[in-house]
Coordinates of C-alpha atoms and ligand atoms in Angstrom, one line a residue:
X1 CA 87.0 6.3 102.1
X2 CA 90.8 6.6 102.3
X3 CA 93.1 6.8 99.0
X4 CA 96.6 6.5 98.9
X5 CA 97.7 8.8 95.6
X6 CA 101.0 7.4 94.6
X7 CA 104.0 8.2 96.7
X8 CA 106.4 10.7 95.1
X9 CA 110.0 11.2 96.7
X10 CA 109.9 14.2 99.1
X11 CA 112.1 16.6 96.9
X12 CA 112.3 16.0 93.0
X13 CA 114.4 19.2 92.8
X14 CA 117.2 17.2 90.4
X15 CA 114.6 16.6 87.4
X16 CA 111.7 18.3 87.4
X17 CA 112.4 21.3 89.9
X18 CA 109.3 20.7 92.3
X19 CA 109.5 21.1 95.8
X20 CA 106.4 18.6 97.2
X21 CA 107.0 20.6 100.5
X22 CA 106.7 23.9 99.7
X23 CA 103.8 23.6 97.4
X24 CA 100.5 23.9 98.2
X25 CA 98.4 20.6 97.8
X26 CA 95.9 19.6 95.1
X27 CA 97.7 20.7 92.3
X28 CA 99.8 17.5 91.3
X29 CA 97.2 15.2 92.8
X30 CA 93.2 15.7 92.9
X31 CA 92.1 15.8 96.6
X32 CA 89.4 12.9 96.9
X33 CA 87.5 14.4 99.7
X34 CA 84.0 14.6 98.9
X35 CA 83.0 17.7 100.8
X36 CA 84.2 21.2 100.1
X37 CA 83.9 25.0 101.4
X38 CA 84.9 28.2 99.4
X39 CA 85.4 31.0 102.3
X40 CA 86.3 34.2 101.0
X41 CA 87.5 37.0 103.6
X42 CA 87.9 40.4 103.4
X43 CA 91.0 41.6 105.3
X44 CA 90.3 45.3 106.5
X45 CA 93.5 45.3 108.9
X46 CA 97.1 44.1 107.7
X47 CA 98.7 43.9 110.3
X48 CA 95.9 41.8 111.6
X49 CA 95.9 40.0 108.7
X50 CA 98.7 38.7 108.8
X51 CA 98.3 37.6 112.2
X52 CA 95.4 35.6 111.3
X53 CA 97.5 33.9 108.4
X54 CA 100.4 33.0 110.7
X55 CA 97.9 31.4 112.8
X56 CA 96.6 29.2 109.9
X57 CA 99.8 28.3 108.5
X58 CA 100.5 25.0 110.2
X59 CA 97.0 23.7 108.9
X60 CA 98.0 24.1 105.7
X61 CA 98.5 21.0 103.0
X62 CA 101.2 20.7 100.8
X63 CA 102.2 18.7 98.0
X64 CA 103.6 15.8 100.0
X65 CA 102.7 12.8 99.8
X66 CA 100.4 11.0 102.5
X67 CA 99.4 7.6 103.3
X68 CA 96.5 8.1 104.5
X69 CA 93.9 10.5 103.6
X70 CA 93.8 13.0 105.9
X71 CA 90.2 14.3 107.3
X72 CA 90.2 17.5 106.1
X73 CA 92.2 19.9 103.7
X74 CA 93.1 23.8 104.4
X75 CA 94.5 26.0 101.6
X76 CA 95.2 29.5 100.9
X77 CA 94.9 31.6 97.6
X78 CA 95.0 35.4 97.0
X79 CA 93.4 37.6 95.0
X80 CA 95.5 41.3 93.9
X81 CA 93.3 43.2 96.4
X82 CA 93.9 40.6 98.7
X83 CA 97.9 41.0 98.4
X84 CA 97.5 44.8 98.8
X85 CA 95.0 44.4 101.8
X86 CA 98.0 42.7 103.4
X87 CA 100.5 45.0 102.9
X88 CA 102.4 43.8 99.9
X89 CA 104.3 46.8 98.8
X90 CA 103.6 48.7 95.8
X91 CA 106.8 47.7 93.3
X92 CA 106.6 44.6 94.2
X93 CA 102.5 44.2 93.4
X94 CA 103.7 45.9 89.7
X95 CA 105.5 42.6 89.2
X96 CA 102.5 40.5 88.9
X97 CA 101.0 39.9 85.7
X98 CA 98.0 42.4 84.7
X99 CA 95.5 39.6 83.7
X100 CA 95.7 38.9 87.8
X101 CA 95.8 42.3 88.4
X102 CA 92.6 43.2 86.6
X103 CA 90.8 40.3 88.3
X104 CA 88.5 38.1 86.5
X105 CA 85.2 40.4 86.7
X106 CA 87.3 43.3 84.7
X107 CA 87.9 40.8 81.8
X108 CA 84.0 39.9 81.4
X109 CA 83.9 41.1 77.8
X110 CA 87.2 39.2 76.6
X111 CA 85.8 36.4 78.7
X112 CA 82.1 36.4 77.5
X113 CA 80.4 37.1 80.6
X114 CA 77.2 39.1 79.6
X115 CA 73.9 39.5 80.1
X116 CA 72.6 37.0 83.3
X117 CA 76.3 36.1 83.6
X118 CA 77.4 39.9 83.7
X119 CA 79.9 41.0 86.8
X120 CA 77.2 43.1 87.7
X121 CA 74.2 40.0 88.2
X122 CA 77.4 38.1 90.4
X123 CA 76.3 37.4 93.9
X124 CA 77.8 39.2 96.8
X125 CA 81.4 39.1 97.4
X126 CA 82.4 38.1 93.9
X127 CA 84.2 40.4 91.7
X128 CA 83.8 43.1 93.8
X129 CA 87.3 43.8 95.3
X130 CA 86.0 42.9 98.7
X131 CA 87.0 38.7 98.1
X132 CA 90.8 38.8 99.4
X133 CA 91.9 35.3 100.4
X134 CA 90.2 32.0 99.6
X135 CA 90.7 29.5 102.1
X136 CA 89.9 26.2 100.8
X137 CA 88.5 23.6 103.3
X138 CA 87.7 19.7 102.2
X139 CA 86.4 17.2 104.5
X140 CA 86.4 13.2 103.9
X141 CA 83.1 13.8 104.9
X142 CA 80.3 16.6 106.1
X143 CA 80.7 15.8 109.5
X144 CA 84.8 16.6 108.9
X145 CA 84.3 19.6 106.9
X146 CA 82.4 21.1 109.7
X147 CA 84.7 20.5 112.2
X148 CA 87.6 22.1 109.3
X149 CA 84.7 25.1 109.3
X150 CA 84.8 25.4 112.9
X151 CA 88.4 25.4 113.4
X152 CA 88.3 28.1 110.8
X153 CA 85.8 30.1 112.4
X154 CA 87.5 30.4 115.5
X155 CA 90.3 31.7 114.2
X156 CA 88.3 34.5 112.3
X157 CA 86.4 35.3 115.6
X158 CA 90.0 36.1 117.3
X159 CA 91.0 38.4 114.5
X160 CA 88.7 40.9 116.2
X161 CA 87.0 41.5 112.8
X162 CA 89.6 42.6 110.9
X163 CA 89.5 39.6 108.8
X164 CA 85.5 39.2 107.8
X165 CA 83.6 36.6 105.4
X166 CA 82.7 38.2 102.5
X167 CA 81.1 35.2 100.4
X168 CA 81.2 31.5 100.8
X169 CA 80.7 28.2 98.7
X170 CA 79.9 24.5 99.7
X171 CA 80.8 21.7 96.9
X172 CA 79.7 18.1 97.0
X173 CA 81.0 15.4 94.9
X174 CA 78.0 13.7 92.8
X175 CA 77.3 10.0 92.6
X176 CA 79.9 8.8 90.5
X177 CA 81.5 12.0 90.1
X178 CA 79.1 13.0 87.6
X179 CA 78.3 16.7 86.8
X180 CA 74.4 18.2 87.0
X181 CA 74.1 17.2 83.5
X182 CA 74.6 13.6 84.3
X183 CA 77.9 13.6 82.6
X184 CA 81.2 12.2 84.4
X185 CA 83.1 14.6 85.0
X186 CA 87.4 15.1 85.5
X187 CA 88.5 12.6 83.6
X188 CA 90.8 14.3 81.3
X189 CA 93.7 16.1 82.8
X190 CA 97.3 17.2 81.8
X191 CA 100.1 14.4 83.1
X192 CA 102.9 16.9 84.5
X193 CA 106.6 15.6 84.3
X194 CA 107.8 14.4 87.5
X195 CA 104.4 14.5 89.2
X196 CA 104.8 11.5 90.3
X197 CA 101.2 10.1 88.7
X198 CA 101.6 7.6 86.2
X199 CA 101.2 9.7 83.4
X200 CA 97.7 7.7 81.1
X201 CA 97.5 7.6 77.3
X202 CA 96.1 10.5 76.6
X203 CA 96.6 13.4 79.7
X204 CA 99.7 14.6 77.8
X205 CA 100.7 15.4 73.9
X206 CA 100.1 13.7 71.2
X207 CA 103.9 12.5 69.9
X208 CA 104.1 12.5 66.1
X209 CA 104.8 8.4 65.7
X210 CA 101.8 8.0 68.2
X211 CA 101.7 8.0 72.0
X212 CA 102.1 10.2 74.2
X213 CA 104.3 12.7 76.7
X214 CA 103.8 14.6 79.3
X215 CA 103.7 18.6 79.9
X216 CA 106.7 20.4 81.8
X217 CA 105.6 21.3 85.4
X218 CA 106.4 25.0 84.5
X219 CA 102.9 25.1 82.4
X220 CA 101.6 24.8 85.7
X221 CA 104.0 25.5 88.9
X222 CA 106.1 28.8 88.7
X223 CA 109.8 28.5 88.6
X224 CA 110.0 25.4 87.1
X225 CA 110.9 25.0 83.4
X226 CA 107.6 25.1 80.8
X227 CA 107.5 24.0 77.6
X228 CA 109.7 26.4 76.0
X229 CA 112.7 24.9 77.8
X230 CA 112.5 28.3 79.8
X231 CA 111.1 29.7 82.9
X232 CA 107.5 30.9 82.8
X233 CA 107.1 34.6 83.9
X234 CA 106.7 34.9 87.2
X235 CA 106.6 37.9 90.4
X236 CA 109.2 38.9 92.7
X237 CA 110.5 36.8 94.9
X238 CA 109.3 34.7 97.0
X239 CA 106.2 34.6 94.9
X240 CA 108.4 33.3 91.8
X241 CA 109.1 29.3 93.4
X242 CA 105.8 26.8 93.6
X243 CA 103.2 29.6 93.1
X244 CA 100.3 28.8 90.6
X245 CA 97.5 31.2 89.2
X246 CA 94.3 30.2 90.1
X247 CA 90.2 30.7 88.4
X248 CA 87.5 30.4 90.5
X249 CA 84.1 30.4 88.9
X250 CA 80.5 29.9 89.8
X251 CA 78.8 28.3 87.0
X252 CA 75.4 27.8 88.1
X253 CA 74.0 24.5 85.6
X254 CA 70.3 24.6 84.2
X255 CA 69.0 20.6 83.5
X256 CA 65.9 21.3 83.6
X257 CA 66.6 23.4 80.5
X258 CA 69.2 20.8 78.8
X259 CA 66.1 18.1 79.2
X260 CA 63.8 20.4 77.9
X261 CA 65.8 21.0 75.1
X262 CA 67.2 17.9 73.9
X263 CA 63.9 16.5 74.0
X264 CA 62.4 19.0 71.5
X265 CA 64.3 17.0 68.8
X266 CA 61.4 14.1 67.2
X267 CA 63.1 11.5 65.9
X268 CA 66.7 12.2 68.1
X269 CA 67.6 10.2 70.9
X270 CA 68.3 13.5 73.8
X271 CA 71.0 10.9 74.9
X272 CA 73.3 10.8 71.8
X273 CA 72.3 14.3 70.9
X274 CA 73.9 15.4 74.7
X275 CA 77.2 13.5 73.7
X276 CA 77.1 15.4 70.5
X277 CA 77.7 18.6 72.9
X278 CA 79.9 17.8 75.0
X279 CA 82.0 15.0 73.4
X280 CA 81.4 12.2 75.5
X281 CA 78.9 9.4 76.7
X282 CA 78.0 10.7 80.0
X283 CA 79.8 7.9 81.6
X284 CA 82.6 9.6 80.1
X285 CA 83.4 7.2 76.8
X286 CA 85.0 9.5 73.8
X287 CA 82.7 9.9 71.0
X288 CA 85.9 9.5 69.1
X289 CA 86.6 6.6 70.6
X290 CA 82.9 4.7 70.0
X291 CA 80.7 7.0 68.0
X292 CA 77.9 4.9 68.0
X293 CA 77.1 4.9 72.0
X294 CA 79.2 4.1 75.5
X295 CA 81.3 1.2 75.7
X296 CA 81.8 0.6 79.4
X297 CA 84.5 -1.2 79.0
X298 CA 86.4 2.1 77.4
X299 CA 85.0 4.1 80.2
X300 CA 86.1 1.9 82.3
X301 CA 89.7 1.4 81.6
X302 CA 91.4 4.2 82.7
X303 CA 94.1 3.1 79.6
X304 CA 91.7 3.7 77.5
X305 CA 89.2 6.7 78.7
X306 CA 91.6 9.3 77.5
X307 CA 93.3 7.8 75.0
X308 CA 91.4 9.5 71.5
X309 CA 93.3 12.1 68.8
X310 CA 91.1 14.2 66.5
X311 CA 93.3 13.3 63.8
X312 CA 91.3 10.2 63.2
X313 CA 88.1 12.2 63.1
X314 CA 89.1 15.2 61.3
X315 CA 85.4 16.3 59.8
X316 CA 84.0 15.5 63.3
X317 CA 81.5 12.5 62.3
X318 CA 82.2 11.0 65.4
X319 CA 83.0 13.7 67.8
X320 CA 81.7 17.3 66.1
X321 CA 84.2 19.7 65.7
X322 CA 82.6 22.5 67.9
X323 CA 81.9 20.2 71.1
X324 CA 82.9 21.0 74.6
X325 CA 85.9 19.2 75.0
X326 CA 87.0 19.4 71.3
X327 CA 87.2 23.1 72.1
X328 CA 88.5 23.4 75.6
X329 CA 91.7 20.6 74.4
X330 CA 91.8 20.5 71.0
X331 CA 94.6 18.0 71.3
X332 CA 95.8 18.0 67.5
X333 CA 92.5 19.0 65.7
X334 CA 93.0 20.0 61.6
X335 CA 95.0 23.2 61.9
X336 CA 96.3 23.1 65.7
X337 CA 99.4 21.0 64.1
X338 CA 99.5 18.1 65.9
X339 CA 99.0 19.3 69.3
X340 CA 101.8 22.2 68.7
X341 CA 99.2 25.2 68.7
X342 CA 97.6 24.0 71.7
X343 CA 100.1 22.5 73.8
X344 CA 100.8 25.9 75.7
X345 CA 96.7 26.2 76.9
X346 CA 96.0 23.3 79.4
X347 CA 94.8 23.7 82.6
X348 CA 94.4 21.8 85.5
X349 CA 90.7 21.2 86.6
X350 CA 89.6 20.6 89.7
X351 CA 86.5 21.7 89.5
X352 CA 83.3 20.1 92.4
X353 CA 79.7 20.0 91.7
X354 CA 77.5 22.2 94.1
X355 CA 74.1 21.5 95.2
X356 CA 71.6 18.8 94.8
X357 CA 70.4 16.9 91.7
X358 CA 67.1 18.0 90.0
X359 CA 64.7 14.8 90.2
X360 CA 65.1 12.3 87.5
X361 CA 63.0 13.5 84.8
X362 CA 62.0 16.9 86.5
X363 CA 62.2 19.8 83.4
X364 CA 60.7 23.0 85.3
X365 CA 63.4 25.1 86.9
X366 CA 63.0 24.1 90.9
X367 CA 64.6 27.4 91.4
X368 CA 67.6 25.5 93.7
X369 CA 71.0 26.9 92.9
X370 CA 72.9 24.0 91.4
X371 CA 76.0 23.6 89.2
X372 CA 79.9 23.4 88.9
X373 CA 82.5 25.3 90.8
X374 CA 85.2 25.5 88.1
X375 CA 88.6 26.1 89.3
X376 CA 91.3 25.6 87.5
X377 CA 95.7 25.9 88.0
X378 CA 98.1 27.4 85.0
X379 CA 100.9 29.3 85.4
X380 CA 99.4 32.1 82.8
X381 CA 96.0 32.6 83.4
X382 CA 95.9 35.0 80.1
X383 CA 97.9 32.1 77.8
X384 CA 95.6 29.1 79.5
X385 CA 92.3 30.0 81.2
X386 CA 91.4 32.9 78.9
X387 CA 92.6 31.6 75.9
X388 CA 90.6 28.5 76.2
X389 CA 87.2 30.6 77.6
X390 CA 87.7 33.5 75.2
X391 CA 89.1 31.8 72.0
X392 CA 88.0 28.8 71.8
X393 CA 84.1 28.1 74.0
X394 CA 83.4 31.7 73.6
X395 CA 84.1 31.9 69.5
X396 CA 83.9 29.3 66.7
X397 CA 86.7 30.5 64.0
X398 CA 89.1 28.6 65.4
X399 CA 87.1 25.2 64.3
X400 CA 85.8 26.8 61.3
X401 CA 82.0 27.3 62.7
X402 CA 81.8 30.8 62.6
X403 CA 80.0 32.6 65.7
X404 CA 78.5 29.2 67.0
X405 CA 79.5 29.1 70.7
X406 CA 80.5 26.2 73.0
X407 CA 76.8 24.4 73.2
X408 CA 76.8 23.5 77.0
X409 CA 79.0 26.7 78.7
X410 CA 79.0 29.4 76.4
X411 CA 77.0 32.5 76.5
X412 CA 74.1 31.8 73.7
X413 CA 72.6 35.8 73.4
X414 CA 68.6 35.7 73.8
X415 CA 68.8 31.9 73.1
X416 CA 69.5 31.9 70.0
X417 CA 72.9 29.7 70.3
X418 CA 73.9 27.2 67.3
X419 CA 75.4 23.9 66.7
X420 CA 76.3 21.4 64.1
X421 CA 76.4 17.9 64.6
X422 CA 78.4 16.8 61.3
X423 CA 77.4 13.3 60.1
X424 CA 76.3 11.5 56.7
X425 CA 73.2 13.4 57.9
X426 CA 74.5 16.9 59.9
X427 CA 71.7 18.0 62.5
X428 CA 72.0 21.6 63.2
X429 CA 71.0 22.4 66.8
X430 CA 69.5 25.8 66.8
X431 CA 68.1 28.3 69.4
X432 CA 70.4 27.0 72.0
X433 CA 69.4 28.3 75.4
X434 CA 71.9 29.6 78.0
X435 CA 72.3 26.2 79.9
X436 CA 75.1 27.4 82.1
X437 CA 75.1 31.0 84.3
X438 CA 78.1 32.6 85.6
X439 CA 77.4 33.8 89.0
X440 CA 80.8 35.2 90.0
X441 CA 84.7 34.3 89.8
X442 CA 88.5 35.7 90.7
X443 CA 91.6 35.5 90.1
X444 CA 93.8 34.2 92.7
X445 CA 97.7 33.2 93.4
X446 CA 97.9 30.1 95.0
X447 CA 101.6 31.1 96.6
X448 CA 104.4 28.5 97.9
X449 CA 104.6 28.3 101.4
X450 CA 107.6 30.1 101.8
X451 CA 106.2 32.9 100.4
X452 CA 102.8 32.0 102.5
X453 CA 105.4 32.6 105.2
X454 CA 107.0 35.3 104.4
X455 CA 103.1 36.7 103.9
X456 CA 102.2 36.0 107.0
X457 CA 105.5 37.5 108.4
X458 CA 104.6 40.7 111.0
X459 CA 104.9 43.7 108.9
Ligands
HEM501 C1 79.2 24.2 84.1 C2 80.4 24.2 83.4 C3 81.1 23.1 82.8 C4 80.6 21.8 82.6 C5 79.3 21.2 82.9 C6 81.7 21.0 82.0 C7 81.7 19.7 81.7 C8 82.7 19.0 81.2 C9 82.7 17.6 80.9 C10 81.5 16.6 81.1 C11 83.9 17.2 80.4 C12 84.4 15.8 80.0 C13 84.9 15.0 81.1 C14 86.4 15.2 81.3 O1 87.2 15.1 80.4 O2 86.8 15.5 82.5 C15 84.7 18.4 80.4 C16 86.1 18.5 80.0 C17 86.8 19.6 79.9 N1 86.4 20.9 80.2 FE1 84.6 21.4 80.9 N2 82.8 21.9 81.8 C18 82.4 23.1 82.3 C19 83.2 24.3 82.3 C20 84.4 24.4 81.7 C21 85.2 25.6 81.6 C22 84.8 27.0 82.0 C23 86.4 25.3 81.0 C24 87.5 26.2 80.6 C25 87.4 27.4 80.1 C26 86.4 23.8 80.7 C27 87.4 23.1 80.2 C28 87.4 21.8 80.1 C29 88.6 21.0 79.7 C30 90.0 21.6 79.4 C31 88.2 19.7 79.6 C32 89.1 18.5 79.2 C33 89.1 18.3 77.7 C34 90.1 17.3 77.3 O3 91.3 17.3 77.7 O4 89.8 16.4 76.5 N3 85.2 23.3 81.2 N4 84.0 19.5 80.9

């Protein structure tokens, strides 16, 4: 396996304001590695702390280009407590933004998380105040990842304890990238000026006369320009140049209840009736693109796989109005004006699957622990992340359907979710179970790394 992501120029300062070498990797460009570990540590020390950071910092990857994949990946995010636990003075902690500051489990009820995905079911470590940094390790591989997980261990045994594991996470790509519900997954994302990806039809805004452009790197990176033509809010320095907000969340998946369901319709094919949810074939064709079932050679065609508007399905025949992805990027559905109401609310995913596949066919609940670590980069977690989760998966008015919830992720109370599929013949899907389960999450900044320096500085 070895992937050569297209090169960008080592400093774009003149146009787009993005430093490859001082941010932090897998923002611009997806890592391809297929194996993955979460580690969050507590840091109980920060002098110490910082000690153990300075050690890490030259295995840390940036935003530069390679030309060959390397073997494993090491990156660094940081939730409040974690800034505090490491000695970031008081004034200048005040200057980040309170949505961070809160942390993810204080937003539950603006986010939705209740009942089995309540902060206070989240497993160990999560939401607690204990998680400080993440260090992100991928490996080409699992033999490479454990040798990144090594590395990583030894450097936590010479901090003496003062830097301590508080919860960790192992990811594995799917066959095919697909997702526990058999869908492909990460197709869509936001093309970023100056990125240096060739932007596809469709990862940007929809222009007025057709086609499309890309977002401002400042909806994404701080300290470069957003879509406003300004700078997006940012810290003190040096957290204010190439630092990006980060969401971390453990969404344990449920097939076995997705099968059970969709096949409790007589009559409806579970397949089509999936796509109906989520918006796409499973191998990722747009409804709106070929209503009537997946069309490899749309899915295919990576010209073509993201290339849909919801202006040529405004009553949702093909694609209903209240499915996944209609929701999470409404792109220019009826009443978001062309794209202009929802322009300021993309994210970049880069989400990985974790855990094994149920069996094909299985519907009892195996009890494994199986689903999607969702992790996603904005520059305004409030304005992207939470308007997305809380606005639009976690309420219907928006798409005028009333209380009816995101089908596949949001919180459905005693099962009793709801869903219309519009067509010549609308199916209403009722008594939605909860098919997805939050099992904990943070908020982290992902910082530059000169100001990854300057944390690991001695105090
Ligand atoms: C277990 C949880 C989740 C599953 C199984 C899931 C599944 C999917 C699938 C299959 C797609 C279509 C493929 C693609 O375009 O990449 C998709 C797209 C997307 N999802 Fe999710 N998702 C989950 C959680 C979330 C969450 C929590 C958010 C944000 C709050 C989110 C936001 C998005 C966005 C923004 C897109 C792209 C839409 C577009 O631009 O057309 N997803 N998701």
């Amino acid at each position: 396996m070895r992937a050569r992501p297209d090169l960008l120029p080592r400093r774009q300062r003149s146009r787009t304001g993005i430093d490859v070498e001082d941010l932090q990797g897998n923002l611009l460009r997806g890592y391809t590695h297929e194996s993955g570990a979460y580690v969050f540590v507590r840091v109980a020390d920060a002098v110490l702390g910082r000690a153990w950071l300075h050690g890490l910092m030259p295995g840390v990857t940036s935003a530069e280009p390679w030309d060959e994949m390397p073997p494993d990946t090491l990156n660094l995010a940081f939730t409040f407590a974690g800034l505090a636990a490491l000695g970031v003075p008081a004034p200048m902690l005040a200057t980040f933004p309170e949505d961070f500051r809160d942390g993810m489990a204080a937003r539950a009820d603006l986010l939705g998380d209740r009942g089995d995905s309540a902060p206070s079911r989240w497993e160990p470590g999560l939401g607690t105040g204990d998680a400080h940094v993440l260090v992100s390790l991928y490996g080409i591989d699992d033999a490479a990842l454990e040798r990144a997980r090594a590395r990583l261990q030894e450097s936590l045994d010479a901090a003496g304890g003062a830097v301590e594991v508080v919860h960790e996470q192992r990811s594995k790509v799917l066959p095919e990238g697909h997702d526990h519900f058999g869908f492909k997954d990460g197709i869509a994302q936001p093309a970023i000026e100056g990125s240096g990806a060739e932007p596809r039809p469709g990862d940007g805004l929809p222009n007025e006369g057709g086609g499309w452009r890309s977002l401002a790197a400042g909806e994404f990176v701080l300290g470069c320009r957003d879509q406003d033509g300004g700078f997006p809010i940012a810290p003190a320095p040096p957290f204010d140049r190439h630092s990006t907000f980060v969401v971390y969340r453990k969404m344990r998946m449920h097939p076995e209840r997705l099968r059970t369901y969709l096949g409790s319709f007589p009559g409806e094919d579970p397949a089509r009736l999936a796509a109906k949810m989520v918006g796409r074939w499973q191998d990722g064709t747009p409804l709106v693109a070929s209503p009537h079932g997946p069309d490899p050679a749309i899915a295919g065609d990576p010209q073509r796989v993201n290339d849909f508007r919801y202006c040529d399905d405004p009553a949702g025949m093909a694609c209903p109005v209240g499915a996944h992805v209609r929701r999470a990027n409404p792109r220019d559905h009826d009443g978001f004006f062309g794209g202009k109401l929802s322009d300021r609310h993309r994210i970049i995913r880069r989400g990985r699957a974790y855990g094994p596949p149920l069996p094909d066919g299985a519907v009892e609940d195996d009890g494994v622990d199986r689903g999607l670590i969702f992790k996603c980069y904005q520059a305004d977690i409030e304005r992207q992340f939470e308007v997305i989760q809380s606005r639009w998966v976690d309420d219907g008015d928006p798409f005028g359907v009333g209380d009816d919830r995101d089908p596949i992720i949001g919180y459905h109370q005693n099962g009793g979710g709801r869903m219309v599929v519009q067509g010549s013949r609308p199916v209403v899907l009722g008594r939605l179970p909860n098919f997805v389960t939050v099992r904990g999450g943070e908020y982290l900044v992902r910082p530059g790394l000169r100001a990854l320096r300057w944390l690991a500085a001695p105090m």
